[in-house]
Short mmCIF file of C-alpha atoms and ligand atoms in Angstrom, two decimals:
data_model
loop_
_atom_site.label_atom_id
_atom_site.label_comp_id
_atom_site.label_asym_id
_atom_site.label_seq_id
_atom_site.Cartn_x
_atom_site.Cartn_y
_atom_site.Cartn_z
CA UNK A 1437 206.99 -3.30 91.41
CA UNK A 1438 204.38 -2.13 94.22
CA UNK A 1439 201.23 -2.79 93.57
CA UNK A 1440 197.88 -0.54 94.07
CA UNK A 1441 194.83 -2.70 94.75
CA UNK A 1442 191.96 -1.15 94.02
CA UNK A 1443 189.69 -4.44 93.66
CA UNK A 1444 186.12 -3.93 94.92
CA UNK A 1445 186.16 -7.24 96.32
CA UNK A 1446 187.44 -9.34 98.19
CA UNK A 1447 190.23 -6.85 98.30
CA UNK A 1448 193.25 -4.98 99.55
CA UNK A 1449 193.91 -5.90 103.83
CA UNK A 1450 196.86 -3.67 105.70
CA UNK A 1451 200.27 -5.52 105.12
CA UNK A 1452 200.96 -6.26 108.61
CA UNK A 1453 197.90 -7.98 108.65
CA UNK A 1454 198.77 -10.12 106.22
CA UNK A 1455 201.86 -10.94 107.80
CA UNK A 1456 200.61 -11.71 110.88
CA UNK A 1457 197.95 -13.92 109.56
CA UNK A 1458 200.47 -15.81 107.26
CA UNK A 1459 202.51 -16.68 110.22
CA UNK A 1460 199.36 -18.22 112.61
CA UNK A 1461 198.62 -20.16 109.62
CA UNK A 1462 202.21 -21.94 110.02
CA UNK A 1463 202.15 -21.41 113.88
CA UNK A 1464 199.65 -19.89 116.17
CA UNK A 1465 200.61 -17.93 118.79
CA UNK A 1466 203.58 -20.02 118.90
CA UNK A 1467 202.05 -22.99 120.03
CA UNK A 1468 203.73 -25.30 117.14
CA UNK A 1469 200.47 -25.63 115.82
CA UNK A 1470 198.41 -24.18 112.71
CA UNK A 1471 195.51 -21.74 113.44
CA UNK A 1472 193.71 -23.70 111.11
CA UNK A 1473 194.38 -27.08 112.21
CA UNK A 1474 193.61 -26.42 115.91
CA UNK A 1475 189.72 -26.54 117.61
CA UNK A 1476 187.47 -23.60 117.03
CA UNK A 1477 186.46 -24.05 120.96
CA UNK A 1478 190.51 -23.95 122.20
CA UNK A 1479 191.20 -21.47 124.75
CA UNK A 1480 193.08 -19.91 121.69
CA UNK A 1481 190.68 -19.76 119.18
CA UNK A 1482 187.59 -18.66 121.39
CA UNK A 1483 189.48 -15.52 122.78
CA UNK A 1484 190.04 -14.68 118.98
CA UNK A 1485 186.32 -15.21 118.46
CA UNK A 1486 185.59 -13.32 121.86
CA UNK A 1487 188.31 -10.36 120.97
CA UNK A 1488 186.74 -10.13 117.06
CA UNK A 1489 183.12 -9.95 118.41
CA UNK A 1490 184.26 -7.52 121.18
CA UNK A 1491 185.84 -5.38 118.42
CA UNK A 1492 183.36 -4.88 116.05
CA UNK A 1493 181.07 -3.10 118.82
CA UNK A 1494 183.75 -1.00 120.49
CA UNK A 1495 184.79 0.37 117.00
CA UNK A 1496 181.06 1.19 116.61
CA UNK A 1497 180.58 2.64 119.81
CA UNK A 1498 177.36 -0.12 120.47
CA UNK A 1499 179.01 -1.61 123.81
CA UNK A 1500 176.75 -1.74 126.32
CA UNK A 1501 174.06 -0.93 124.21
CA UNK A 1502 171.81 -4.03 123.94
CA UNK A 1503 174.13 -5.36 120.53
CA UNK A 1504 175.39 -8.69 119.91
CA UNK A 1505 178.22 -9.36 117.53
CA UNK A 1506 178.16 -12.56 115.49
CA UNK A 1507 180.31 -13.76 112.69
CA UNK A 1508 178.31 -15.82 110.61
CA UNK A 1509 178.93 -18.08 107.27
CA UNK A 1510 177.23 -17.69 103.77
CA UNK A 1511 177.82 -14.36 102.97
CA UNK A 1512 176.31 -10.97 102.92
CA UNK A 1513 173.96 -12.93 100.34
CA UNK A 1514 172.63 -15.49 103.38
CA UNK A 1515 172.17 -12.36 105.48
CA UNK A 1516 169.42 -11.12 101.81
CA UNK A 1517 166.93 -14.29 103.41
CA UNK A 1518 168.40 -14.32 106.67
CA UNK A 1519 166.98 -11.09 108.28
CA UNK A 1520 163.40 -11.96 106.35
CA UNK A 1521 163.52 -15.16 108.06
CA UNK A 1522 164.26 -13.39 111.44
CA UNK A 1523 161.91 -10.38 110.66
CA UNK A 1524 159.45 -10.49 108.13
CA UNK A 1525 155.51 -11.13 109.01
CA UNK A 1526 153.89 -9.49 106.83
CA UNK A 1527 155.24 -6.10 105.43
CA UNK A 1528 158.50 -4.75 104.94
CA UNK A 1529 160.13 -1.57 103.14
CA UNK A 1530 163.66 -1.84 101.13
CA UNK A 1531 164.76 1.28 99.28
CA UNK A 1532 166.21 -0.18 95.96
CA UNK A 1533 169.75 1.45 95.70
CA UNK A 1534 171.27 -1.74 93.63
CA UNK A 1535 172.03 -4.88 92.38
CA UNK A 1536 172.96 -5.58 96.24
CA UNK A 1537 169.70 -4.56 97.31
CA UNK A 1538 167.55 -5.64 94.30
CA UNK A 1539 169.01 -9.53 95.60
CA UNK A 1540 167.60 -8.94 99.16
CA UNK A 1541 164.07 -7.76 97.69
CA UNK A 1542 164.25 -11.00 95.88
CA UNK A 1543 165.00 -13.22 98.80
CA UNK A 1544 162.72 -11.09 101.16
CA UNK A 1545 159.61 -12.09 98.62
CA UNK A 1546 159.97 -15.89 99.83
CA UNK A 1547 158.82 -14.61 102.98
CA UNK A 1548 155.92 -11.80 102.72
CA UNK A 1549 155.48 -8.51 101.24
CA UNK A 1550 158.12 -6.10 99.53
CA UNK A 1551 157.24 -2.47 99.69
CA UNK A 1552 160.25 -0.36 97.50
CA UNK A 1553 159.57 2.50 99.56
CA UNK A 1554 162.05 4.38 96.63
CA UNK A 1555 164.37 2.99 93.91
CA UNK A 1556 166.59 4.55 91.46
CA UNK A 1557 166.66 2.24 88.69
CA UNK A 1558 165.35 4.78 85.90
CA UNK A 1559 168.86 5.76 85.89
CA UNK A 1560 170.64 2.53 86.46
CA UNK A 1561 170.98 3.39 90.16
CA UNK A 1562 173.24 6.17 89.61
CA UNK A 1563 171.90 8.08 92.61
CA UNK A 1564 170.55 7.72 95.63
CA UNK A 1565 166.20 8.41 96.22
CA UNK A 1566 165.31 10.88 98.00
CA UNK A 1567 161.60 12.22 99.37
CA UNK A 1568 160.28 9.12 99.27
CA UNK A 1569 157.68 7.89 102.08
CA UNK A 1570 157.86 5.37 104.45
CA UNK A 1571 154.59 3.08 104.82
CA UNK A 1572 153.14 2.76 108.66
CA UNK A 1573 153.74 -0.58 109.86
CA UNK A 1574 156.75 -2.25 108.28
CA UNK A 1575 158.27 -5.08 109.93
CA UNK A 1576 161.52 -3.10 109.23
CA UNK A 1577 162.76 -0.90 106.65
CA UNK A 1578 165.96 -2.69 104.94
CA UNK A 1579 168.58 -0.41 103.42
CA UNK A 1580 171.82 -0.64 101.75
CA UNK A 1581 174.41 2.10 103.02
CA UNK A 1582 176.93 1.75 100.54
CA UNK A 1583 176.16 0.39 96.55
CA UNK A 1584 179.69 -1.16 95.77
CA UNK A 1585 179.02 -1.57 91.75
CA UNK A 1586 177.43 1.85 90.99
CA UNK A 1587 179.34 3.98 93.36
CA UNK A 1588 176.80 5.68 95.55
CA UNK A 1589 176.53 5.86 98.86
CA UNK A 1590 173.47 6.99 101.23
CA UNK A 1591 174.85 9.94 103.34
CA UNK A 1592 171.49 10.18 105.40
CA UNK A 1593 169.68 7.56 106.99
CA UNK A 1594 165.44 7.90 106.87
CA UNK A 1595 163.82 7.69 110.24
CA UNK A 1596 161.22 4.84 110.96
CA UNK A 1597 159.11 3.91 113.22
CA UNK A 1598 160.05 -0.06 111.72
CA UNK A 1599 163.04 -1.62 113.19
CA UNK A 1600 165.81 0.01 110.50
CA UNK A 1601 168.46 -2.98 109.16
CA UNK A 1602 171.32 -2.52 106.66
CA UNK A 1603 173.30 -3.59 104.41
CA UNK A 1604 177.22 -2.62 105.29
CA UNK A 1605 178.85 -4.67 103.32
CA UNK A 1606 181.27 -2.40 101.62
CA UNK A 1607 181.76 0.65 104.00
CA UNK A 1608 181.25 -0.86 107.47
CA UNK A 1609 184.03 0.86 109.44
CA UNK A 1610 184.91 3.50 107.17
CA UNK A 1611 182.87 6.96 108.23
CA UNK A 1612 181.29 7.80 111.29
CA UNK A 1613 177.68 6.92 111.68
CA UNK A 1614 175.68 6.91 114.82
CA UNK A 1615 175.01 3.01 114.59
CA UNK A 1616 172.84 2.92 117.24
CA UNK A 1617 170.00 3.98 114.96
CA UNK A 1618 169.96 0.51 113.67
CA UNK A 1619 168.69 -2.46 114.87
CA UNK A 1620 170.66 -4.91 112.63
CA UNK A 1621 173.93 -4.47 110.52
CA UNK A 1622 175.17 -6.54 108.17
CA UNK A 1623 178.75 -7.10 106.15
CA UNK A 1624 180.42 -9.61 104.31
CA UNK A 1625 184.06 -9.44 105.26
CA UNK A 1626 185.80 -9.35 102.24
CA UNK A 1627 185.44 -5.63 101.21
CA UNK A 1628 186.77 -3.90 104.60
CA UNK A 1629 187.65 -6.31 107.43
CA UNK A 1630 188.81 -9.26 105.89
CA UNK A 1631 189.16 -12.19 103.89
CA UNK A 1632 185.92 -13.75 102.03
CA UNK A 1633 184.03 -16.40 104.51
CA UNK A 1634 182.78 -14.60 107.78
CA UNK A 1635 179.76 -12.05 107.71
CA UNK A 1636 179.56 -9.32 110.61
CA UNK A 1637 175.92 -9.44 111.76
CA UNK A 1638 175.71 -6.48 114.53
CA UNK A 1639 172.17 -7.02 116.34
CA UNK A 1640 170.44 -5.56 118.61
CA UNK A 1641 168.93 -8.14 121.01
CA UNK A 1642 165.39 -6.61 121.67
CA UNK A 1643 164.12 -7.08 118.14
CA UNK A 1644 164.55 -10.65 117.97
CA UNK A 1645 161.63 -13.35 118.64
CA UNK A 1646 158.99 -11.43 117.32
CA UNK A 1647 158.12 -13.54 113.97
CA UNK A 1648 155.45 -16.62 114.59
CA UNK A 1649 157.23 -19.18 111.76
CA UNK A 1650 159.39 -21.22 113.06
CA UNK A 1651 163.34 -20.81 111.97
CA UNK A 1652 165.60 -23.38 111.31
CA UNK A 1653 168.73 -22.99 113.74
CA UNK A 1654 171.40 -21.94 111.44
CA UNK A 1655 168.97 -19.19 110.12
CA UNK A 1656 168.14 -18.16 113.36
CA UNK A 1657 170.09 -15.41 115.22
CA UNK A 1658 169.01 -16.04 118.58
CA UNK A 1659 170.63 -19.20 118.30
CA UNK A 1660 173.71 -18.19 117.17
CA UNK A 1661 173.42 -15.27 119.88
CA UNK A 1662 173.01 -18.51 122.63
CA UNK A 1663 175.60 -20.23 121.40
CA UNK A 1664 178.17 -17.37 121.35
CA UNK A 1665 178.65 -17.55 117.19
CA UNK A 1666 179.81 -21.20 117.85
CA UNK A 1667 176.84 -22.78 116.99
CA UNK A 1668 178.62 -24.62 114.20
CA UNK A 1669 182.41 -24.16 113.42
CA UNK A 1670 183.23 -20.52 112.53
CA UNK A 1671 185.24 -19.75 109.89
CA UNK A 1672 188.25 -19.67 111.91
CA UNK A 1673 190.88 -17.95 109.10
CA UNK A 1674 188.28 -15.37 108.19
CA UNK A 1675 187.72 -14.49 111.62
CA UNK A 1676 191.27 -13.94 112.70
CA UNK A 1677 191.93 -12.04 109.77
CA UNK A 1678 189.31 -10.08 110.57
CA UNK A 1679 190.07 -9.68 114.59
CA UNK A 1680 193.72 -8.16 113.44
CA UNK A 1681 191.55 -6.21 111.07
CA UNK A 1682 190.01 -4.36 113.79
CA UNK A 1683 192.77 -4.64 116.51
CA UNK A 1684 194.72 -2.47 113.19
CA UNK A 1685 191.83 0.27 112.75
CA UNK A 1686 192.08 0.62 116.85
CA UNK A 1687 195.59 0.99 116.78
CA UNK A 1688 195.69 3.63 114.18
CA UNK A 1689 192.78 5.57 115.91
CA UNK A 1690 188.97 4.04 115.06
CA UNK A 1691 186.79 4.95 112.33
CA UNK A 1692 187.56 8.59 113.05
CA UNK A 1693 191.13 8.24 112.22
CA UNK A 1694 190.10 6.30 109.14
CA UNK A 1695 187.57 8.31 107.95
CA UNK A 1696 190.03 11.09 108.02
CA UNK A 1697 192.46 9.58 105.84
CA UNK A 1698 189.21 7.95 103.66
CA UNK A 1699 187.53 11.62 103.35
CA UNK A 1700 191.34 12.79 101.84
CA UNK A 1701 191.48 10.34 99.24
CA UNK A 1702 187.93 10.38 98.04
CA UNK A 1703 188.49 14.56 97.59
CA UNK A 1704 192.17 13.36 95.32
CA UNK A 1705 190.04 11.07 93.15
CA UNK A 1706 186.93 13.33 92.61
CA UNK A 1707 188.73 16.02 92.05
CA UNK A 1708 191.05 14.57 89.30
CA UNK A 1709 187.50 13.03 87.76
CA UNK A 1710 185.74 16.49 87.31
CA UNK A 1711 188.71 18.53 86.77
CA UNK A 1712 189.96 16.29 83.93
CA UNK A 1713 188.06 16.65 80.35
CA UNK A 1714 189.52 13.38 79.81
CA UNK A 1715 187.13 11.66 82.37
CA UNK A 1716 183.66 11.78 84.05
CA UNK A 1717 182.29 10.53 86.71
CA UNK A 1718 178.89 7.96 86.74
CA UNK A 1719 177.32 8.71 90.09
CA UNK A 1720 175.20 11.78 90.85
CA UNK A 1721 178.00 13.76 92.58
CA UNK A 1722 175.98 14.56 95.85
CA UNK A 1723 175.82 10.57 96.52
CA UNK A 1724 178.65 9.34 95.53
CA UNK A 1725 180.46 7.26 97.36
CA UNK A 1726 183.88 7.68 99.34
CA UNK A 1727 184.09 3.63 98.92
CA UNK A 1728 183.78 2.78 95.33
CA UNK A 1729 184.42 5.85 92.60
CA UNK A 1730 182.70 5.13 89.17
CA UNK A 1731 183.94 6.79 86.07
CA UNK A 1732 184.62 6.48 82.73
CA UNK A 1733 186.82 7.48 79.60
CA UNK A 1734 185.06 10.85 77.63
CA UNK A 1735 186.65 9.32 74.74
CA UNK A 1736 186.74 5.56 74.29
CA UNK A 1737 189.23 5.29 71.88
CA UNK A 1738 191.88 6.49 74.81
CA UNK A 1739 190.78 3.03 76.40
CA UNK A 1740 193.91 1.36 75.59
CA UNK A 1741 196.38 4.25 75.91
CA UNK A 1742 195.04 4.19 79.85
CA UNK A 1743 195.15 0.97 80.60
CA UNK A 1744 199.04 0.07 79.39
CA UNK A 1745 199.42 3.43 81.63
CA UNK A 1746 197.63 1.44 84.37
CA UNK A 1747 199.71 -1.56 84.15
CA UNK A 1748 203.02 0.26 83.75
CA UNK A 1749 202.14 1.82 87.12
CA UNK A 1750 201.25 -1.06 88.99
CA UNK A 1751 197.38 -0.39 89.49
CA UNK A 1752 195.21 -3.36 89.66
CA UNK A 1753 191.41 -3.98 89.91
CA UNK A 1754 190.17 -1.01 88.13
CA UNK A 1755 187.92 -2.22 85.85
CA UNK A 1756 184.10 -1.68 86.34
CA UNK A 1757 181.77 -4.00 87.49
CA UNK A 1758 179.96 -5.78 84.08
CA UNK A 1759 176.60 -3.77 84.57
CA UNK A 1760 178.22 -0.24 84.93
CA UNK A 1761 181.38 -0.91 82.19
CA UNK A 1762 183.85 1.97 82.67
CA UNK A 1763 186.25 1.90 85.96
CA UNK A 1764 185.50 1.69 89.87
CA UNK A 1765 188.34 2.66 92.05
CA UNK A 1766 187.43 1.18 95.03
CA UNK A 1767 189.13 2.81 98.02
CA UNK A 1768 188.93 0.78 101.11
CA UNK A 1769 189.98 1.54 104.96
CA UNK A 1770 193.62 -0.38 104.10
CA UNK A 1771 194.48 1.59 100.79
CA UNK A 1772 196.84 4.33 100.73
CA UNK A 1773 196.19 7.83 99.89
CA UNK A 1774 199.68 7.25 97.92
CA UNK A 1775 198.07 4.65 96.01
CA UNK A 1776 195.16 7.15 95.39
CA UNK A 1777 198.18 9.21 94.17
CA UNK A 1778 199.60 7.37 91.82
CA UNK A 1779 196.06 6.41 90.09
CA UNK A 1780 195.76 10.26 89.76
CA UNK A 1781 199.27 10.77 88.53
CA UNK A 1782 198.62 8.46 85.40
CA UNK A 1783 194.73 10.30 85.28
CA UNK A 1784 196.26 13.52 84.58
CA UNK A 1785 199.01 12.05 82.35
CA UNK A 1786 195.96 10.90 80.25
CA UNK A 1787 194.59 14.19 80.17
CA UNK A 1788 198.22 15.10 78.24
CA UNK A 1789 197.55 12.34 75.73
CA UNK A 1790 194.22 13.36 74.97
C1 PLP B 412 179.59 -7.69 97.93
C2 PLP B 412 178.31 -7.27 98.49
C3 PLP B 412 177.31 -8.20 98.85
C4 PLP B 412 177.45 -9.68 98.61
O1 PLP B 412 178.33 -10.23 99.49
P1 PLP B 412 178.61 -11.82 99.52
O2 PLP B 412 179.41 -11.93 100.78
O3 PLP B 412 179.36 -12.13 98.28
O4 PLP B 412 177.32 -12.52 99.60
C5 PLP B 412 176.15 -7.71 99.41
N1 PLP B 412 175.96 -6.40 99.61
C6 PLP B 412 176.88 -5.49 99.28
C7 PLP B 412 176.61 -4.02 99.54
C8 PLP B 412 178.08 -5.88 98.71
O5 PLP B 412 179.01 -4.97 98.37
#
């Protein structure tokens, strides 16, 4: 039976990608050997790096714009104390969206001051803040564009005079933004470009070198920069995976193409969630997010009625993150808007039963 993945993450990756990527594990570009048995600085395996890298910034239109690409270890989680490391003096501003974010203010306090310039955990961060003010003379305002577990997403950025960084983990690649209004962008792989392992760190050159501590190399993006994201062994699966990721989203047309097809599916779901009486959404629907869809049962005792429906029809991941409950449809670049479908098909067949 096909399956639908809807798992928030790590998560569903095109099919051909995962073909490809299952045969360079057996034999890489037919060279009779394994693309994980060969060395990260072959001819082979830096092109992949070089093509990945090269990717990233053409798909966000930031070539020739004073951005470096790296693909970095640890996690979007490394990248929480990574950027204060890199950034933070004395002052910086994080609007609190999260769990995701609430981490990085936690990591950023080893280093200096927090300012939550807004937050929205009154309501268990079921909406994105909005008219909040933005201090004079942050280090850099830290934001988080897309909050995976409670299903918003920020649709407008804030201007700032502070260098503006962000968390991309789970939408990087999926609308059009102008990315050039940030100076650093970060994403763990796992929710749109690839397997868990590799972060995306998108940065923009002249910001760098302007903290007085000294950083230890592997925290340190300007030596990662130097050293062409080869400083120490890449994750060489991750980043392949993630290179074919990309070459993919070209092929079928950028983020525009994408979005497209993203903005479609998104309208199916939402729809289905505010039409039917058997359902309702969590987010605030102004801010919700085309990514990750919250929502959950009007009537609890239809909980097991829907999910036999959900196994019967093949759909897998739905269940909400543990601080939300409910269900999160998460709806990344590589899911269908068939498999959007068929969720909605068994949705409305609910709102029969109940
Ligand atoms: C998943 C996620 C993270 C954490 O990523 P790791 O790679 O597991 O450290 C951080 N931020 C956002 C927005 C996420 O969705």
């Amino acid at each position: 039976m096909k399956k639908h993945n809807f798992s928030a993450g790590p998560c569903i990756l095109p099919q051909e990608v995962l073909l490809k990527a299952s045969e360079a594990v057996v034999d890489f570009n037919g060279s009779g050997l394994s693309l994980i048995e060969i060395s990260h600085r072959s001819k082979d395996f830096v092109e992949v790096m070089e093509n990945a890298r090269a990717l990233a910034l053409e798909l966000l239109d930031l070539e020739g714009k004073g951005y470096k690409a790296l693909f970095l270890q640890g996690g979007a989680s490394t990248q929480f104390l990574m950027v204060a490391y890199n950034f933070l003096e004395t002052k910086s501003g994080y609007l609190n969206t999260g769990t995701w974010s609430d981490k990085a203010i936690k990591e950023a306090q080893f280093f200096g001051e927090v300012v939550e310039v807004g937050s929205s955990k009154d309501e268990n961060f079921n909406y994105i803040p909005k008219g909040y003010t933005i201090p004079q003379g942050l280090d850099y305002l830290h934001l988080t564009s897309n909050n995976t577990i409670f299903g918003t997403q920020l649709k407008k950025f804030p201007k700032s005079d502070a260098p503006l960084i962000c968390d991309m983990s789970s939408d990087i690649f999926s609308r059009q933004i102008d990315f050039s209004q940030f100076d650093l962008i970060y994403a763990g792989a796992q929710k749109n470009m690839g397997p868990a392992g590799a972060t995306l760190v998108i940065v923009k050159e002249e910001v760098l070198g302007k903290v007085s501590r000294q950083i230890p190399s592997m925290m340190n993006y300007e030596v990662h920069i130097s050293k062409d994201s080869m400083f120490n062994t890449p994750a060489v699966f991750p980043v392949y995976v993630s290179m074919l990721t990309l070459q993919w989203l070209k092929d079928m047309g950028g983020i525009a193409a994408i979005e497209a097809i993203n903005d479609k599916k998104a309208q199916l779901l939402y729809s289905e969630i505010d039409l039917s009486p058997a359902f309702e959404g969590y987010a605030n629907k102004a801010d919700r997010s085309n990514m990750n869809a919250t929502f959950n049962l009007t009537d609890d005792r239809l909980k097991d009625t829907f999910e036999e429906l959900l196994k019967e029809g093949g759909i897998n991941g739905l269940n909400g993150h543990r601080s939300v409950g409910g269900y999160r449809a998460s709806m990344y670049n590589a899911l269908s808007l068939e498999s959007v479908g068929t969720l909605v098909d068994i949705m409305s067949e609910m709102e029969r039963r109940g």
